[in-house]
Amino acid sequence: MPIHHFYGSKLMLVLITYDVNTEDAAGRKRLRQIAKQCVNYGQRVQCSVFECWLDAAQCHSLKDKLCKLMDPKKDSLRFYYLGNHYENKIEHFGAKNTYSPEDTLIL
């Protein structure tokens, strides 16, 4: 597995998950805003789960954006840092087609 570089910085695979309370209109708006930010950085693999190739600066920036959008009293946000050697850390079973997180994303 090659080490990935992005303008001189190492990239790491980060799994981002979130759970947003959508009982009111404000919660539904937060959910849309958080999902939109995650789509800008990675691939949705389940409803509220994204796999993102990020360098340290991108990771910090995205985390900051998401934390500002969420309501810490009602919502949950998790970052799992899988690093460069993610192949042995991910198993997939079921109907969805798999993809390589290293493939180019078309937005």
C-alpha positions as MATLAB code, in Angstrom:
seq = 'MPIHHFYGSKLMLVLITYDVNTEDAAGRKRLRQIAKQCVNYGQRVQCSVFECWLDAAQCHSLKDKLCKLMDPKKDSLRFYYLGNHYENKIEHFGAKNTYSPEDTLIL';
ca = [
       0.000    0.000    0.000;
       1.569    3.297   -1.031;
       1.676    6.267    1.309;
      -0.652    8.916   -0.046;
       0.473   12.500   -0.354;
      -1.531   15.612   -1.043;
       0.613   18.629   -1.851;
       3.383   17.218    0.343;
       1.124   16.160    3.224;
       0.289   12.584    4.114;
      -3.333   11.571    3.719;
      -5.156    9.333    6.161;
      -8.455    7.531    5.906;
     -10.918    8.964    8.421;
     -14.328    7.453    9.122;
     -16.830   10.098   10.211;
     -20.138    9.166   11.801;
     -22.865   11.376   13.177;
     -26.231   11.152   14.849;
     -28.306   14.324   14.755;
     -31.534   14.788   16.684;
     -34.137   15.583   14.018;
     -37.197   16.065   16.231;
     -37.465   19.715   15.194;
     -36.760   21.833   12.109;
     -33.452   23.064   13.544;
     -32.249   19.469   13.923;
     -33.214   18.588   10.361;
     -31.326   21.668    9.154;
     -28.226   20.632   11.165;
     -28.443   17.148    9.664;
     -28.485   18.547    6.101;
     -25.614   20.939    6.833;
     -23.425   18.247    8.405;
     -24.114   15.825    5.552;
     -23.305   18.534    2.991;
     -19.942   19.230    4.619;
     -19.086   15.522    4.728;
     -20.021   15.062    1.049;
     -17.506   17.799    0.223;
     -14.710   15.738    1.785;
     -15.508   12.087    1.176;
     -17.702    9.189    0.157;
     -20.972    8.334    1.918;
     -20.900    4.625    2.791;
     -24.058    4.553    4.934;
     -26.716    7.132    5.814;
     -24.646    8.971    8.418;
     -21.225    7.454    7.752;
     -18.499    8.854    5.489;
     -15.037    7.634    4.498;
     -12.712   10.554    3.796;
      -9.078   10.800    2.641;
      -7.801   13.845    4.540;
      -4.519   15.461    5.359;
      -4.052   16.874    8.861;
      -5.159   20.393    7.889;
      -8.290   19.162    6.096;
      -9.159   16.923    9.029;
      -8.805   19.785   11.493;
     -10.846   22.111    9.273;
     -13.661   19.594    8.759;
     -13.792   18.710   12.435;
     -14.017   22.415   13.316;
     -16.839   22.986   10.786;
     -18.845   19.985   11.969;
     -18.442   20.821   15.662;
     -19.735   24.332   14.975;
     -22.785   22.931   13.161;
     -23.772   20.288   15.703;
     -25.639   20.790   18.983;
     -23.457   19.042   21.599;
     -26.472   18.592   23.891;
     -28.523   16.768   21.242;
     -26.159   15.412   18.584;
     -23.178   13.067   18.375;
     -20.154   13.201   16.102;
     -17.340   10.606   15.869;
     -14.051   10.527   13.974;
     -12.232    7.204   13.539;
      -8.667    7.574   12.286;
      -7.908    4.499   10.173;
      -4.653    5.865    8.752;
      -2.827    4.659    5.652;
      -3.073    0.929    6.332;
      -6.847    0.671    6.458;
      -7.237   -2.518    4.378;
      -7.047   -4.851    7.376;
      -9.331   -2.629    9.441;
     -12.387   -2.699    7.163;
     -14.632   -5.641    6.364;
     -17.764   -5.229    4.275;
     -20.667   -7.661    3.988;
     -23.947   -7.184    2.197;
     -25.558   -5.709   -0.851;
     -23.861   -2.379   -1.415;
     -21.112   -2.307   -4.006;
     -17.722   -1.736   -2.510;
     -15.373    0.922   -3.758;
     -11.784    1.847   -3.130;
     -11.452    4.928   -0.880;
      -8.381    5.805   -2.948;
     -10.393    6.186   -6.173;
     -11.040    9.666   -7.508;
     -14.338   11.133   -6.315;
     -16.441   12.946   -8.894;
     -18.446   15.738   -7.312;
];
